[in-house]
Short mmCIF file of N, CA and C in Angstrom, two decimals:
data_model
loop_
_atom_site.label_atom_id
_atom_site.label_comp_id
_atom_site.label_asym_id
_atom_site.label_seq_id
_atom_site.Cartn_x
_atom_site.Cartn_y
_atom_site.Cartn_z
N MET A 1 -16.83 2.33 14.10
CA MET A 1 -16.08 1.45 13.22
C MET A 1 -16.90 0.19 12.96
N VAL A 2 -17.00 -0.17 11.71
CA VAL A 2 -17.77 -1.36 11.32
C VAL A 2 -16.86 -2.57 11.43
N SER A 3 -17.30 -3.61 12.12
CA SER A 3 -16.45 -4.79 12.29
C SER A 3 -16.99 -6.01 11.57
N THR A 4 -18.00 -5.82 10.74
CA THR A 4 -18.61 -6.97 10.08
C THR A 4 -17.85 -7.42 8.84
N GLY A 5 -16.94 -6.57 8.33
CA GLY A 5 -16.22 -6.94 7.12
C GLY A 5 -17.04 -6.72 5.87
N HIS A 6 -18.12 -5.96 5.94
CA HIS A 6 -18.96 -5.70 4.78
C HIS A 6 -18.94 -4.22 4.43
N ARG A 7 -19.01 -3.93 3.14
CA ARG A 7 -19.13 -2.55 2.70
C ARG A 7 -20.52 -2.09 3.11
N LEU A 8 -20.61 -0.89 3.67
CA LEU A 8 -21.84 -0.44 4.28
C LEU A 8 -22.15 0.97 3.82
N GLU A 9 -23.33 1.19 3.31
CA GLU A 9 -23.78 2.53 2.94
C GLU A 9 -24.66 3.03 4.08
N GLU A 10 -24.18 4.02 4.78
CA GLU A 10 -24.92 4.57 5.91
C GLU A 10 -26.04 5.45 5.39
N SER A 11 -27.14 5.51 6.10
CA SER A 11 -28.22 6.41 5.72
C SER A 11 -27.91 7.79 6.26
N GLY A 12 -28.59 8.79 5.74
CA GLY A 12 -28.39 10.14 6.21
C GLY A 12 -27.22 10.85 5.55
N GLY A 13 -26.76 10.37 4.39
CA GLY A 13 -25.72 11.07 3.65
C GLY A 13 -24.30 10.75 4.08
N ASN A 14 -24.12 9.86 5.03
CA ASN A 14 -22.76 9.50 5.43
C ASN A 14 -22.09 8.72 4.31
N ALA A 15 -20.77 8.81 4.27
CA ALA A 15 -20.01 8.13 3.22
C ALA A 15 -20.02 6.62 3.45
N ALA A 16 -19.82 5.89 2.36
CA ALA A 16 -19.71 4.44 2.43
C ALA A 16 -18.41 4.09 3.16
N THR A 17 -18.43 2.98 3.88
CA THR A 17 -17.22 2.52 4.54
C THR A 17 -16.87 1.13 4.01
N THR A 18 -15.59 0.81 4.09
CA THR A 18 -15.08 -0.48 3.65
C THR A 18 -14.18 -1.02 4.75
N THR A 19 -14.27 -2.30 5.02
CA THR A 19 -13.41 -2.94 6.01
C THR A 19 -12.49 -3.91 5.28
N VAL A 20 -11.19 -3.74 5.49
CA VAL A 20 -10.19 -4.59 4.85
C VAL A 20 -9.35 -5.26 5.94
N ASP A 21 -8.68 -6.33 5.55
CA ASP A 21 -7.75 -7.04 6.42
C ASP A 21 -6.36 -6.49 6.14
N VAL A 22 -5.74 -5.87 7.13
CA VAL A 22 -4.43 -5.25 6.96
C VAL A 22 -3.37 -6.15 7.57
N LYS A 23 -2.32 -6.38 6.81
CA LYS A 23 -1.17 -7.14 7.29
C LYS A 23 0.05 -6.23 7.24
N CYS A 24 0.79 -6.17 8.35
CA CYS A 24 1.96 -5.30 8.45
C CYS A 24 3.20 -6.16 8.70
N THR A 25 4.29 -5.84 8.04
CA THR A 25 5.53 -6.57 8.25
C THR A 25 6.65 -5.61 8.61
N GLY A 26 7.71 -6.17 9.17
CA GLY A 26 8.93 -5.43 9.45
C GLY A 26 8.72 -4.21 10.33
N HIS A 27 9.29 -3.09 9.91
CA HIS A 27 9.23 -1.86 10.69
C HIS A 27 7.81 -1.32 10.81
N VAL A 28 6.97 -1.57 9.81
CA VAL A 28 5.57 -1.14 9.88
C VAL A 28 4.88 -1.90 11.01
N ARG A 29 5.12 -3.19 11.09
CA ARG A 29 4.54 -4.00 12.17
C ARG A 29 4.97 -3.47 13.53
N THR A 30 6.24 -3.15 13.67
CA THR A 30 6.75 -2.63 14.94
C THR A 30 6.07 -1.31 15.30
N ALA A 31 5.95 -0.41 14.32
CA ALA A 31 5.35 0.91 14.57
C ALA A 31 3.86 0.82 14.87
N VAL A 32 3.16 -0.07 14.15
CA VAL A 32 1.71 -0.21 14.35
C VAL A 32 1.42 -1.00 15.63
N GLY A 33 2.30 -1.94 15.97
CA GLY A 33 2.14 -2.69 17.20
C GLY A 33 1.44 -4.03 17.05
N GLN A 34 1.07 -4.37 15.82
CA GLN A 34 0.44 -5.67 15.59
C GLN A 34 0.62 -6.09 14.13
N PRO A 35 0.65 -7.39 13.88
CA PRO A 35 0.90 -7.86 12.52
C PRO A 35 -0.33 -7.87 11.63
N ARG A 36 -1.53 -7.90 12.24
CA ARG A 36 -2.74 -8.06 11.44
C ARG A 36 -3.91 -7.41 12.16
N MET A 37 -4.81 -6.80 11.37
CA MET A 37 -5.99 -6.18 11.94
C MET A 37 -7.04 -5.98 10.86
N GLU A 38 -8.26 -5.83 11.28
CA GLU A 38 -9.30 -5.35 10.38
C GLU A 38 -9.31 -3.84 10.51
N TYR A 39 -9.49 -3.15 9.40
CA TYR A 39 -9.48 -1.69 9.43
C TYR A 39 -10.63 -1.17 8.58
N THR A 40 -11.44 -0.29 9.15
CA THR A 40 -12.58 0.28 8.46
C THR A 40 -12.31 1.75 8.17
N PHE A 41 -12.60 2.16 6.96
CA PHE A 41 -12.34 3.54 6.54
C PHE A 41 -13.49 4.01 5.65
N GLU A 42 -13.61 5.32 5.52
CA GLU A 42 -14.60 5.87 4.61
C GLU A 42 -14.04 5.85 3.20
N GLY A 43 -14.81 5.31 2.27
CA GLY A 43 -14.38 5.23 0.88
C GLY A 43 -14.18 3.81 0.43
N ASP A 44 -13.60 3.66 -0.78
CA ASP A 44 -13.39 2.32 -1.32
C ASP A 44 -12.17 2.24 -2.24
N THR A 45 -11.19 3.13 -2.04
CA THR A 45 -9.97 3.05 -2.84
C THR A 45 -8.76 2.93 -1.92
N LEU A 46 -7.67 2.47 -2.49
CA LEU A 46 -6.42 2.36 -1.74
C LEU A 46 -5.99 3.74 -1.25
N ARG A 47 -6.19 4.76 -2.04
CA ARG A 47 -5.83 6.13 -1.65
C ARG A 47 -6.60 6.54 -0.38
N GLU A 48 -7.91 6.27 -0.36
CA GLU A 48 -8.73 6.63 0.80
C GLU A 48 -8.33 5.79 2.02
N PHE A 49 -8.01 4.51 1.79
CA PHE A 49 -7.52 3.67 2.88
C PHE A 49 -6.24 4.26 3.46
N LEU A 50 -5.27 4.58 2.59
CA LEU A 50 -3.99 5.10 3.06
C LEU A 50 -4.16 6.44 3.77
N ASP A 51 -5.01 7.31 3.25
CA ASP A 51 -5.25 8.59 3.92
C ASP A 51 -5.70 8.37 5.35
N ALA A 52 -6.66 7.48 5.54
CA ALA A 52 -7.19 7.22 6.88
C ALA A 52 -6.17 6.49 7.75
N PHE A 53 -5.57 5.44 7.21
CA PHE A 53 -4.64 4.61 7.98
C PHE A 53 -3.42 5.42 8.40
N LEU A 54 -2.86 6.20 7.49
CA LEU A 54 -1.65 6.96 7.79
C LEU A 54 -1.93 8.14 8.71
N GLU A 55 -3.18 8.57 8.76
CA GLU A 55 -3.54 9.60 9.74
C GLU A 55 -3.59 9.00 11.15
N GLU A 56 -4.04 7.75 11.23
CA GLU A 56 -4.16 7.09 12.53
C GLU A 56 -2.83 6.50 13.00
N TYR A 57 -2.06 5.94 12.08
CA TYR A 57 -0.78 5.31 12.41
C TYR A 57 0.34 6.07 11.70
N ASP A 58 1.32 6.49 12.44
CA ASP A 58 2.40 7.34 11.92
C ASP A 58 3.47 6.49 11.21
N VAL A 59 3.10 5.94 10.05
CA VAL A 59 4.04 5.10 9.29
C VAL A 59 4.24 5.58 7.86
N ALA A 60 3.77 6.78 7.54
CA ALA A 60 3.91 7.29 6.17
C ALA A 60 5.38 7.36 5.75
N ASP A 61 6.27 7.78 6.67
CA ASP A 61 7.69 7.89 6.32
C ASP A 61 8.31 6.53 6.01
N LEU A 62 7.71 5.45 6.50
CA LEU A 62 8.21 4.12 6.21
C LEU A 62 7.74 3.61 4.85
N LEU A 63 6.62 4.13 4.35
CA LEU A 63 5.98 3.56 3.17
C LEU A 63 5.97 4.45 1.94
N ILE A 64 5.73 5.74 2.10
CA ILE A 64 5.45 6.62 0.97
C ILE A 64 6.67 7.46 0.60
N ALA A 65 7.06 7.41 -0.66
CA ALA A 65 8.15 8.23 -1.18
C ALA A 65 7.60 9.57 -1.65
N GLU A 66 8.25 10.64 -1.27
CA GLU A 66 7.81 11.96 -1.71
C GLU A 66 8.50 12.38 -3.00
N SER A 67 9.55 11.68 -3.39
CA SER A 67 10.27 12.01 -4.63
C SER A 67 10.74 10.73 -5.31
N GLU A 68 11.12 10.87 -6.56
CA GLU A 68 11.65 9.73 -7.32
C GLU A 68 12.89 9.16 -6.64
N THR A 69 13.72 10.01 -6.08
CA THR A 69 14.94 9.56 -5.42
C THR A 69 14.65 8.64 -4.24
N GLU A 70 13.59 8.94 -3.49
CA GLU A 70 13.24 8.11 -2.33
C GLU A 70 12.63 6.77 -2.74
N SER A 71 12.19 6.65 -3.99
CA SER A 71 11.52 5.41 -4.41
C SER A 71 12.44 4.44 -5.12
N THR A 72 13.59 4.89 -5.54
CA THR A 72 14.48 4.02 -6.32
C THR A 72 15.84 3.88 -5.66
N HIS A 73 16.51 2.83 -6.02
CA HIS A 73 17.85 2.57 -5.52
C HIS A 73 18.75 2.22 -6.69
N ARG A 74 19.90 2.77 -6.72
CA ARG A 74 20.86 2.45 -7.76
C ARG A 74 21.67 1.25 -7.29
N GLY A 75 21.88 0.31 -8.17
CA GLY A 75 22.62 -0.88 -7.78
C GLY A 75 22.93 -1.73 -8.98
N TRP A 76 22.98 -3.02 -8.77
CA TRP A 76 23.38 -3.95 -9.81
C TRP A 76 22.28 -4.23 -10.82
N VAL A 77 21.05 -3.85 -10.54
CA VAL A 77 19.93 -4.13 -11.44
C VAL A 77 19.94 -3.10 -12.58
N PRO A 78 19.80 -3.54 -13.83
CA PRO A 78 19.77 -2.59 -14.95
C PRO A 78 18.56 -1.65 -14.85
N ASP A 79 18.66 -0.49 -15.52
CA ASP A 79 17.53 0.42 -15.58
C ASP A 79 16.35 -0.26 -16.25
N ALA A 80 15.13 0.11 -15.85
CA ALA A 80 13.91 -0.52 -16.37
C ALA A 80 13.84 -0.47 -17.89
N GLU A 81 14.29 0.63 -18.48
CA GLU A 81 14.21 0.73 -19.94
C GLU A 81 15.15 -0.25 -20.65
N ASP A 82 16.12 -0.81 -19.92
CA ASP A 82 17.04 -1.79 -20.49
C ASP A 82 16.56 -3.24 -20.29
N LEU A 83 15.45 -3.42 -19.58
CA LEU A 83 14.94 -4.76 -19.30
C LEU A 83 13.83 -5.13 -20.28
N PRO A 84 13.67 -6.40 -20.57
CA PRO A 84 12.58 -6.81 -21.47
C PRO A 84 11.23 -6.70 -20.76
N GLY A 85 10.20 -6.59 -21.54
CA GLY A 85 8.84 -6.58 -20.98
C GLY A 85 8.36 -5.20 -20.64
N THR A 86 7.23 -5.16 -19.97
CA THR A 86 6.61 -3.90 -19.58
C THR A 86 6.79 -3.70 -18.09
N TRP A 87 7.25 -2.53 -17.71
CA TRP A 87 7.47 -2.21 -16.31
C TRP A 87 6.58 -1.05 -15.94
N ARG A 88 5.73 -1.26 -14.95
CA ARG A 88 4.79 -0.22 -14.54
C ARG A 88 5.27 0.42 -13.24
N LYS A 89 5.02 1.70 -13.15
CA LYS A 89 5.44 2.44 -11.97
C LYS A 89 4.38 3.48 -11.66
N ASN A 90 4.11 3.70 -10.40
CA ASN A 90 3.17 4.75 -10.02
C ASN A 90 3.80 6.11 -10.29
N PRO A 91 2.97 7.15 -10.50
CA PRO A 91 3.51 8.48 -10.74
C PRO A 91 4.27 9.01 -9.51
N GLU A 92 5.19 9.93 -9.72
CA GLU A 92 5.94 10.52 -8.61
C GLU A 92 4.96 11.10 -7.60
N GLY A 93 5.25 10.89 -6.33
CA GLY A 93 4.38 11.33 -5.25
C GLY A 93 3.38 10.27 -4.83
N GLU A 94 3.24 9.21 -5.64
CA GLU A 94 2.33 8.11 -5.31
C GLU A 94 3.08 6.77 -5.29
N GLN A 95 4.37 6.83 -5.05
CA GLN A 95 5.19 5.63 -5.04
C GLN A 95 5.55 5.24 -3.62
N SER A 96 5.83 3.96 -3.44
CA SER A 96 6.33 3.52 -2.14
C SER A 96 7.83 3.78 -2.09
N ARG A 97 8.34 3.88 -0.88
CA ARG A 97 9.78 4.10 -0.67
C ARG A 97 10.55 2.88 -1.17
N ARG A 98 11.83 3.07 -1.45
CA ARG A 98 12.66 1.92 -1.81
C ARG A 98 12.59 0.92 -0.67
N TYR A 99 12.54 -0.33 -1.02
CA TYR A 99 12.45 -1.47 -0.10
C TYR A 99 11.10 -1.57 0.62
N ALA A 100 10.12 -0.76 0.26
CA ALA A 100 8.78 -0.86 0.85
C ALA A 100 7.79 -1.19 -0.27
N ARG A 101 6.73 -1.89 0.06
CA ARG A 101 5.70 -2.22 -0.92
C ARG A 101 4.33 -2.19 -0.27
N ILE A 102 3.34 -1.83 -1.07
CA ILE A 102 1.94 -1.88 -0.67
C ILE A 102 1.26 -2.82 -1.64
N CYS A 103 0.66 -3.88 -1.10
CA CYS A 103 0.02 -4.89 -1.94
C CYS A 103 -1.47 -4.97 -1.62
N VAL A 104 -2.24 -5.31 -2.64
CA VAL A 104 -3.67 -5.57 -2.48
C VAL A 104 -3.90 -6.98 -2.97
N ASN A 105 -4.38 -7.83 -2.09
CA ASN A 105 -4.64 -9.23 -2.41
C ASN A 105 -3.43 -9.90 -3.06
N GLY A 106 -2.25 -9.59 -2.53
CA GLY A 106 -1.02 -10.23 -2.98
C GLY A 106 -0.38 -9.64 -4.22
N ARG A 107 -0.92 -8.55 -4.74
CA ARG A 107 -0.35 -7.92 -5.95
C ARG A 107 0.11 -6.51 -5.62
N PHE A 108 1.30 -6.16 -6.13
CA PHE A 108 1.81 -4.80 -5.93
C PHE A 108 0.81 -3.81 -6.50
N ASN A 109 0.56 -2.71 -5.79
CA ASN A 109 -0.44 -1.75 -6.24
C ASN A 109 -0.10 -1.13 -7.60
N GLU A 110 1.18 -1.03 -7.94
CA GLU A 110 1.54 -0.46 -9.24
C GLU A 110 1.15 -1.38 -10.40
N HIS A 111 0.89 -2.64 -10.11
CA HIS A 111 0.43 -3.58 -11.15
C HIS A 111 -1.10 -3.62 -11.22
N LEU A 112 -1.74 -2.85 -10.37
CA LEU A 112 -3.19 -2.71 -10.40
C LEU A 112 -3.48 -1.30 -10.91
N ASP A 113 -4.23 -0.51 -10.17
CA ASP A 113 -4.51 0.88 -10.56
C ASP A 113 -3.84 1.87 -9.62
N GLY A 114 -2.66 1.49 -9.10
CA GLY A 114 -1.94 2.39 -8.19
C GLY A 114 -2.79 2.71 -6.98
N LEU A 115 -2.75 3.97 -6.55
CA LEU A 115 -3.52 4.37 -5.38
C LEU A 115 -5.01 4.47 -5.68
N ASP A 116 -5.39 4.40 -6.94
CA ASP A 116 -6.80 4.42 -7.32
C ASP A 116 -7.40 3.01 -7.37
N THR A 117 -6.65 2.00 -6.96
CA THR A 117 -7.16 0.63 -6.90
C THR A 117 -8.39 0.59 -6.00
N GLU A 118 -9.47 0.02 -6.51
CA GLU A 118 -10.70 -0.10 -5.73
C GLU A 118 -10.58 -1.26 -4.75
N LEU A 119 -11.04 -1.03 -3.55
CA LEU A 119 -11.03 -2.05 -2.50
C LEU A 119 -12.45 -2.47 -2.18
N GLU A 120 -12.59 -3.75 -1.89
CA GLU A 120 -13.88 -4.31 -1.48
C GLU A 120 -13.73 -4.88 -0.08
N ALA A 121 -14.83 -5.05 0.59
CA ALA A 121 -14.82 -5.63 1.93
C ALA A 121 -14.08 -6.97 1.91
N GLY A 122 -13.19 -7.14 2.87
CA GLY A 122 -12.46 -8.40 2.99
C GLY A 122 -11.17 -8.45 2.20
N ASP A 123 -10.90 -7.45 1.35
CA ASP A 123 -9.63 -7.43 0.62
C ASP A 123 -8.48 -7.39 1.63
N ARG A 124 -7.33 -7.91 1.19
CA ARG A 124 -6.13 -7.91 2.01
C ARG A 124 -5.20 -6.82 1.53
N VAL A 125 -4.82 -5.93 2.44
CA VAL A 125 -3.86 -4.87 2.13
C VAL A 125 -2.61 -5.15 2.96
N ALA A 126 -1.48 -5.33 2.30
CA ALA A 126 -0.22 -5.60 3.00
C ALA A 126 0.66 -4.36 2.92
N LEU A 127 1.17 -3.96 4.08
CA LEU A 127 2.08 -2.83 4.19
C LEU A 127 3.42 -3.39 4.63
N MET A 128 4.35 -3.46 3.69
CA MET A 128 5.60 -4.18 3.93
C MET A 128 6.81 -3.26 3.85
N TYR A 129 7.59 -3.26 4.93
CA TYR A 129 8.88 -2.58 4.94
C TYR A 129 9.73 -3.22 6.01
N PRO A 130 10.85 -3.79 5.67
CA PRO A 130 11.40 -3.84 4.31
C PRO A 130 10.81 -4.99 3.50
N PHE A 131 10.73 -4.73 2.21
CA PHE A 131 10.38 -5.77 1.25
C PHE A 131 11.67 -6.11 0.54
N ILE A 132 12.06 -7.35 0.58
CA ILE A 132 13.29 -7.76 -0.09
C ILE A 132 12.97 -8.90 -1.02
N TYR A 133 13.35 -8.74 -2.27
CA TYR A 133 13.13 -9.80 -3.26
C TYR A 133 14.49 -10.39 -3.60
N CYS A 134 14.55 -11.66 -3.53
CA CYS A 134 15.79 -12.35 -3.89
C CYS A 134 15.44 -13.48 -4.84
N CYS A 135 16.31 -13.72 -5.82
CA CYS A 135 16.07 -14.75 -6.81
C CYS A 135 15.50 -15.92 -6.12
#
């Protein structure tokens, strides 16, 4: 594991690795056992980070929705098509669970390139559950 916080291209055909600063809140923090860590993985996308991180830490059920039903909640908020502006959503199977969010440098991944968001050394990845937004 690389602890320098720099993207590193290994010689001999090994894959590039990226080290990011991971912040965990709520139930994710409890399951992982710490609120913050540096994490090194092979690759440079959020998808590759999540593949590695979720293989090492058993928190996929807290973060990743497998269906549209698991990602949305019916309530007092109008449907997105009834709201003004543009609303972006990751494709089914690549969404976070309701009340959970994955952020890169303080921005929801669906407002970036979803799971294909490119990560650089030192980027901050936040794994939040529960995420609650209040006026």
